[in-house]
């Protein structure tokens, strides 16, 4: 009994030390039986008190939502009134966060390396990139491509095979535009690790292509989730005295401000006061255009839900080249299924998940003229959102299997 009490006190201490505790928050899975149920869930998602992680349009995948304690009775009453069945998959998000913080703190990262047994802090990620540039100077270049609102250096890594050839075609990849999606930067780091430190097995991916990777698009938000509020999603630039941050994936100037984006400054999907109002999205935009003509594949990593999504996010209509987009995405899904049994849903963002105008993939495809633009939503962990530290390596290894297959398909096509 003493051990349990002491452990509980320790967990609470960790949570309090990191700001918002999320004590008593619950995560619900809600099953939709038909299109009418989907419409009911869409109505519920309009309530900004309800933090929907996933609102799939495809049947058979539950919606997932986090609810704070003071809203749980009303929320459950609404579900019962609508006749929607649900399951509480996490009874106390705060406790889960505290437990996983403790696990994360126990992992030691060796000097000159990176650990895939924990979620790394932003400075650790940047340090790893710089260490690779020193260790592999003929194949790796690291450049500060901009600064975040809070003046953190945003570093991108360019990975080559060292043959010195200029103006190769490019695969451009980013991750972490949503702060709380920690597994996304971890996935990007694993790609970097495979291409650089496991070069012999992956040399064919670098023969005719360079890879340019920005592992954390939203460093201010990412650090905020480590020290203050684990489930923070947006950037950190103040909007007014009450609201901070913009959803970077609603801030790109292609159908900006349309369906799936909010004009409410405190909303999780706030689109920003203008398109490209955020220093971080400007960096991504400028990188896209600097690679114009060379970039053939843009991949952005998110979580969660196991999706491979392509344009459009602003309409249910499909691009003329949908067959090319689908071919690449299906290659990733099939490789993952063959390797681990993991099942990814493939399709256009609006048709299989939800509308989200102003996204980076639509912009890359339409404005930067990158022929293949895909959003990869990684799977959820057992706690309902990101995986625990112990699950990171299996998750990112599976992710790499899909990315490698998609890259091989792009290289063969272009």
XYZ file of C-alpha atoms in Angstrom:
414
model
C 0.000 0.000 0.000
C 2.809 2.439 0.875
C 4.430 1.782 -2.497
C 1.186 2.554 -4.342
C 0.678 5.782 -2.399
C 4.282 6.858 -2.912
C 4.077 6.093 -6.607
C 0.867 8.077 -6.925
C 2.470 11.057 -5.200
C 5.486 10.785 -7.503
C 3.282 10.732 -10.600
C 1.357 13.760 -9.417
C 4.619 15.552 -8.714
C 5.861 14.910 -12.233
C 2.611 16.138 -13.740
C 2.535 19.287 -11.593
C 6.145 20.031 -12.416
C 5.214 20.073 -16.078
C 2.216 22.429 -15.786
C -1.198 21.184 -16.953
C -1.804 17.794 -15.339
C -4.822 16.541 -17.375
C -5.952 14.837 -14.184
C -9.287 13.128 -14.732
C -9.420 13.743 -18.477
C -10.867 10.744 -20.335
C -10.487 9.430 -23.873
C -13.521 7.932 -25.590
C -13.875 5.748 -28.680
C -17.282 6.254 -30.304
C -18.700 3.859 -32.860
C -20.728 5.096 -35.813
C -23.102 2.570 -37.376
C -24.094 4.610 -40.421
C -23.891 7.988 -42.146
C -26.437 9.460 -39.732
C -24.182 8.587 -36.789
C -21.254 10.202 -38.611
C -23.290 13.391 -38.963
C -24.095 13.333 -35.248
C -20.392 13.019 -34.428
C -19.627 15.904 -36.756
C -22.121 18.022 -34.820
C -20.460 17.074 -31.537
C -17.024 17.915 -32.930
C -18.153 21.507 -33.508
C -18.131 21.985 -29.727
C -14.662 23.343 -28.991
C -14.741 21.865 -25.486
C -14.444 18.425 -27.074
C -10.943 17.569 -28.320
C -11.464 15.145 -31.206
C -8.270 13.301 -32.138
C -9.888 11.383 -34.981
C -13.162 11.769 -36.857
C -12.977 9.225 -39.697
C -15.513 9.063 -42.481
C -14.851 5.411 -43.246
C -17.034 2.908 -41.451
C -15.419 0.578 -38.958
C -12.999 3.128 -37.483
C -14.198 4.746 -34.247
C -14.004 8.450 -33.565
C -11.716 9.308 -30.665
C -12.095 12.300 -28.370
C -10.611 13.626 -25.126
C -13.003 15.230 -22.635
C -12.115 17.290 -19.559
C -13.766 16.296 -16.259
C -16.306 19.122 -16.051
C -17.756 18.236 -19.473
C -17.918 14.448 -19.165
C -21.458 14.158 -17.810
C -22.893 16.395 -20.531
C -20.866 14.613 -23.194
C -21.993 11.146 -22.129
C -25.577 12.378 -21.901
C -25.337 13.625 -25.488
C -23.959 10.281 -26.664
C -26.776 8.446 -24.922
C -29.371 10.837 -26.310
C -28.070 10.265 -29.833
C -27.895 6.507 -29.294
C -24.146 6.392 -29.939
C -22.246 3.532 -28.330
C -18.898 4.348 -26.785
C -15.998 2.928 -24.836
C -13.753 4.804 -22.416
C -10.253 3.704 -23.402
C -8.380 5.932 -20.962
C -9.918 6.738 -17.585
C -7.245 9.249 -16.558
C -5.064 10.893 -19.192
C -3.103 12.725 -16.503
C -1.952 9.508 -14.902
C -0.910 8.097 -18.276
C 1.088 11.232 -19.054
C 2.819 11.053 -15.668
C 3.632 7.360 -16.052
C 5.077 7.899 -19.514
C 7.060 10.932 -18.346
C 8.642 8.731 -15.701
C 9.497 6.075 -18.302
C 10.952 8.737 -20.581
C 13.138 10.184 -17.817
C 14.768 6.824 -17.126
C 16.274 6.449 -20.609
C 19.872 7.553 -21.074
C 20.922 8.868 -24.475
C 24.564 8.062 -25.279
C 26.736 10.930 -26.460
C 26.889 11.061 -30.226
C 23.636 9.201 -30.746
C 19.887 9.270 -30.461
C 17.552 7.010 -28.508
C 14.408 5.441 -29.896
C 13.430 4.272 -26.418
C 12.276 7.758 -25.427
C 10.855 10.953 -26.875
C 13.785 13.302 -27.392
C 13.729 16.990 -26.533
C 14.204 19.578 -29.273
C 17.798 20.396 -28.324
C 18.658 16.687 -28.378
C 17.231 16.409 -31.879
C 19.251 19.370 -33.144
C 22.386 18.034 -31.458
C 21.945 14.673 -33.202
C 21.687 16.383 -36.589
C 24.886 18.333 -35.944
C 26.674 15.187 -34.759
C 25.754 13.432 -38.005
C 27.110 16.348 -40.037
C 30.445 16.022 -38.229
C 30.576 12.227 -38.465
C 29.522 12.012 -42.143
C 30.695 15.274 -43.740
C 30.612 13.968 -47.313
C 26.993 12.811 -47.056
C 25.274 15.089 -44.551
C 24.697 18.829 -44.452
C 22.763 20.558 -41.680
C 21.439 24.072 -42.146
C 19.437 26.432 -39.966
C 16.549 27.215 -42.290
C 14.786 29.680 -40.011
C 13.752 30.533 -36.483
C 10.538 29.842 -34.648
C 8.483 32.576 -32.998
C 10.424 31.996 -29.757
C 13.714 32.136 -31.729
C 14.599 28.457 -31.698
C 16.824 27.361 -34.559
C 14.931 25.239 -37.060
C 17.487 22.863 -38.528
C 17.019 20.803 -41.672
C 19.254 17.959 -42.759
C 20.188 17.171 -46.356
C 21.291 13.578 -46.882
C 23.157 12.486 -50.022
C 25.225 9.501 -51.104
C 28.358 11.630 -51.211
C 28.946 11.440 -54.965
C 29.005 15.226 -55.265
C 26.396 15.423 -58.009
C 24.432 18.662 -57.976
C 20.726 19.265 -58.486
C 19.510 15.747 -57.895
C 15.828 15.141 -57.471
C 14.609 15.478 -53.895
C 12.360 13.810 -51.370
C 11.302 16.512 -48.897
C 9.930 15.457 -45.557
C 8.799 17.219 -42.396
C 7.204 16.314 -39.072
C 5.869 17.816 -35.889
C 3.742 20.674 -37.179
C 1.287 19.690 -34.424
C 3.128 19.975 -31.137
C 1.611 17.070 -29.228
C 2.222 14.478 -31.952
C 5.563 13.364 -30.533
C 5.772 10.160 -32.541
C 5.994 12.192 -35.768
C 9.445 13.751 -35.071
C 10.529 10.347 -33.743
C 9.533 8.863 -37.095
C 11.497 11.519 -38.971
C 14.553 10.841 -36.811
C 14.321 7.139 -37.592
C 14.290 7.903 -41.327
C 17.403 10.042 -40.837
C 19.059 7.264 -38.851
C 18.309 4.696 -41.555
C 19.535 6.860 -44.429
C 22.716 8.007 -42.703
C 23.799 5.347 -40.230
C 22.352 2.379 -42.105
C 23.488 3.671 -45.486
C 24.600 0.328 -46.938
C 21.071 -1.090 -46.790
C 19.489 2.064 -48.185
C 22.016 3.326 -50.730
C 19.557 2.771 -53.587
C 17.306 5.442 -52.083
C 20.108 8.000 -52.453
C 21.548 7.110 -55.863
C 19.461 9.583 -57.839
C 17.768 11.462 -55.011
C 18.775 13.639 -52.087
C 16.572 13.704 -48.996
C 15.804 16.969 -47.197
C 14.197 16.516 -43.781
C 12.902 19.066 -41.261
C 12.199 16.882 -38.208
C 10.355 19.458 -36.068
C 8.271 22.140 -37.778
C 6.821 23.515 -34.529
C 9.671 23.596 -31.988
C 8.018 26.083 -29.619
C 4.898 23.991 -29.358
C 6.922 20.790 -29.099
C 8.901 22.124 -26.140
C 5.713 23.497 -24.567
C 4.267 19.975 -24.589
C 7.343 18.699 -22.760
C 7.371 21.292 -19.984
C 3.903 22.801 -19.682
C 0.917 21.194 -21.449
C 1.383 17.735 -22.951
C -1.650 17.935 -25.248
C -0.932 21.374 -26.716
C -1.351 21.287 -30.514
C -0.681 24.709 -32.029
C 2.236 27.121 -32.399
C 2.959 29.532 -29.538
C 2.659 33.053 -30.962
C 0.104 35.041 -28.926
C -3.088 35.945 -30.769
C -4.649 38.032 -27.999
C -4.513 38.171 -24.209
C -6.434 34.904 -23.895
C -5.354 32.787 -26.866
C -2.045 31.481 -28.117
C -1.023 29.778 -31.296
C -2.227 28.782 -34.720
C -2.820 25.379 -36.261
C 0.097 25.297 -38.685
C -1.702 22.785 -40.859
C -4.493 25.284 -41.530
C -2.111 28.193 -42.203
C -0.909 27.511 -45.756
C -2.082 29.822 -48.518
C -4.131 27.452 -50.625
C -7.870 27.648 -49.967
C -6.861 29.190 -46.650
C -9.744 29.899 -44.301
C -12.158 27.482 -45.905
C -13.751 24.247 -44.683
C -12.230 22.537 -41.655
C -10.413 25.642 -40.425
C -11.616 27.857 -37.600
C -11.573 31.629 -37.353
C -11.929 31.402 -33.559
C -8.575 32.355 -32.072
C -8.705 29.864 -29.193
C -9.830 26.933 -31.352
C -7.533 23.951 -31.889
C -7.887 24.421 -35.660
C -7.430 28.207 -35.663
C -6.228 29.103 -39.158
C -4.208 32.161 -38.148
C -4.920 35.839 -38.623
C -3.623 35.584 -42.191
C -2.229 32.824 -44.353
C 1.421 32.245 -43.441
C 1.041 34.268 -40.262
C 3.446 31.858 -38.541
C 7.226 31.937 -38.812
C 7.246 28.147 -38.873
C 4.903 27.729 -41.845
C 6.858 30.374 -43.754
C 9.974 28.225 -43.290
C 8.236 25.174 -44.761
C 6.817 27.217 -47.637
C 10.215 28.663 -48.498
C 11.848 25.241 -48.357
C 9.233 23.877 -50.755
C 9.828 26.655 -53.264
C 13.609 26.449 -52.934
C 13.312 22.838 -54.081
C 10.994 23.716 -56.965
C 11.511 21.442 -59.948
C 13.664 19.044 -57.947
C 11.240 17.849 -55.282
C 9.151 14.906 -56.473
C 7.782 13.709 -53.146
C 6.615 15.706 -50.144
C 5.807 13.670 -47.045
C 4.563 15.164 -43.790
C 4.326 13.012 -40.655
C 1.483 13.340 -38.154
C -0.378 11.219 -35.643
C -2.612 9.558 -35.204
C -4.944 7.051 -36.867
C -2.979 4.995 -39.441
C -3.798 6.968 -42.581
C -1.987 7.716 -45.814
C -3.712 10.827 -47.133
C -3.314 12.814 -50.311
C -5.010 15.953 -51.734
C -7.403 17.410 -51.510
C -8.072 18.609 -47.990
C -10.373 21.435 -49.082
C -12.827 19.500 -51.253
C -14.064 15.973 -51.846
C -13.140 16.288 -55.513
C -9.987 14.450 -56.564
C -6.936 15.763 -58.441
C -6.406 14.745 -62.059
C -3.332 12.766 -61.027
C -5.095 10.877 -58.255
C -3.969 7.542 -59.712
C -0.310 8.505 -59.213
C -0.944 9.691 -55.670
C -2.909 6.585 -54.806
C -0.283 4.280 -56.326
C 2.429 5.696 -54.070
C 0.269 5.713 -50.940
C -0.933 2.167 -51.578
C 2.689 1.021 -51.907
C 3.317 2.267 -48.382
C 0.175 0.680 -46.967
C 0.859 -2.668 -48.637
C 4.459 -2.776 -47.399
C 3.357 -2.129 -43.819
C 0.633 -4.754 -43.993
C 3.075 -7.331 -45.385
C 5.695 -6.512 -42.737
C 3.727 -6.120 -39.503
C 0.078 -6.646 -40.343
C -0.588 -2.974 -39.665
C -3.497 -1.566 -41.632
C -3.421 1.949 -43.048
C -6.439 3.607 -44.636
C -5.569 5.239 -47.958
C -7.424 8.050 -49.709
C -7.905 11.774 -50.074
C -7.974 13.723 -46.827
C -11.523 14.993 -47.182
C -12.992 11.672 -48.261
C -11.537 9.346 -45.637
C -10.848 11.613 -42.656
C -12.112 15.190 -42.636
C -11.830 18.438 -44.547
C -8.846 20.547 -43.538
C -8.279 23.478 -45.866
C -4.949 25.294 -45.670
C -2.855 22.154 -45.202
C 0.787 21.743 -46.131
C 0.207 18.774 -48.441
C -2.349 20.622 -50.574
C 0.017 23.591 -50.801
C 2.990 21.417 -51.761
C 0.954 19.752 -54.480
C -0.826 22.805 -55.906
C 1.555 25.713 -55.316
C 5.025 24.162 -55.053
C 4.191 21.721 -57.864
C 5.474 18.647 -56.060
C 3.778 15.769 -57.919
C 3.402 13.444 -54.932
C 2.266 14.966 -51.629
C 1.193 12.687 -48.806
C 0.297 13.047 -45.137
C 1.152 9.984 -43.068
C -0.826 9.701 -39.845
C 0.995 7.229 -37.608
C -0.883 4.747 -35.382
C -2.175 5.459 -31.895
C -0.540 4.060 -28.798
C -2.229 1.928 -26.199
C -3.104 4.960 -24.061
C -5.205 6.480 -26.818
C -2.776 8.922 -28.420
C 0.981 8.612 -28.875
C 2.689 5.328 -27.983
C 4.506 4.879 -24.709
C 8.314 5.178 -24.802
C 8.577 1.375 -24.910
C 6.500 1.327 -28.104
C 8.449 3.976 -30.021
C 10.953 1.800 -31.868
C 8.398 -0.735 -33.174
C 6.205 2.151 -34.339
C 8.930 4.068 -36.153
C 10.364 0.894 -37.648
C 6.963 0.114 -39.142
C 6.714 3.715 -40.347
C 10.071 3.396 -42.075
C 8.863 0.288 -43.893
C 6.038 2.310 -45.423
C 8.165 5.364 -46.188
C 10.851 3.280 -47.845
C 8.265 1.562 -50.067
C 6.707 4.895 -51.054
C 10.134 6.355 -51.799
C 10.999 3.367 -53.982
C 7.768 3.855 -55.916
C 8.454 7.577 -56.409
C 12.027 6.904 -57.516
C 10.785 4.357 -60.060
C 8.112 6.758 -61.378
C 10.107 9.973 -61.528
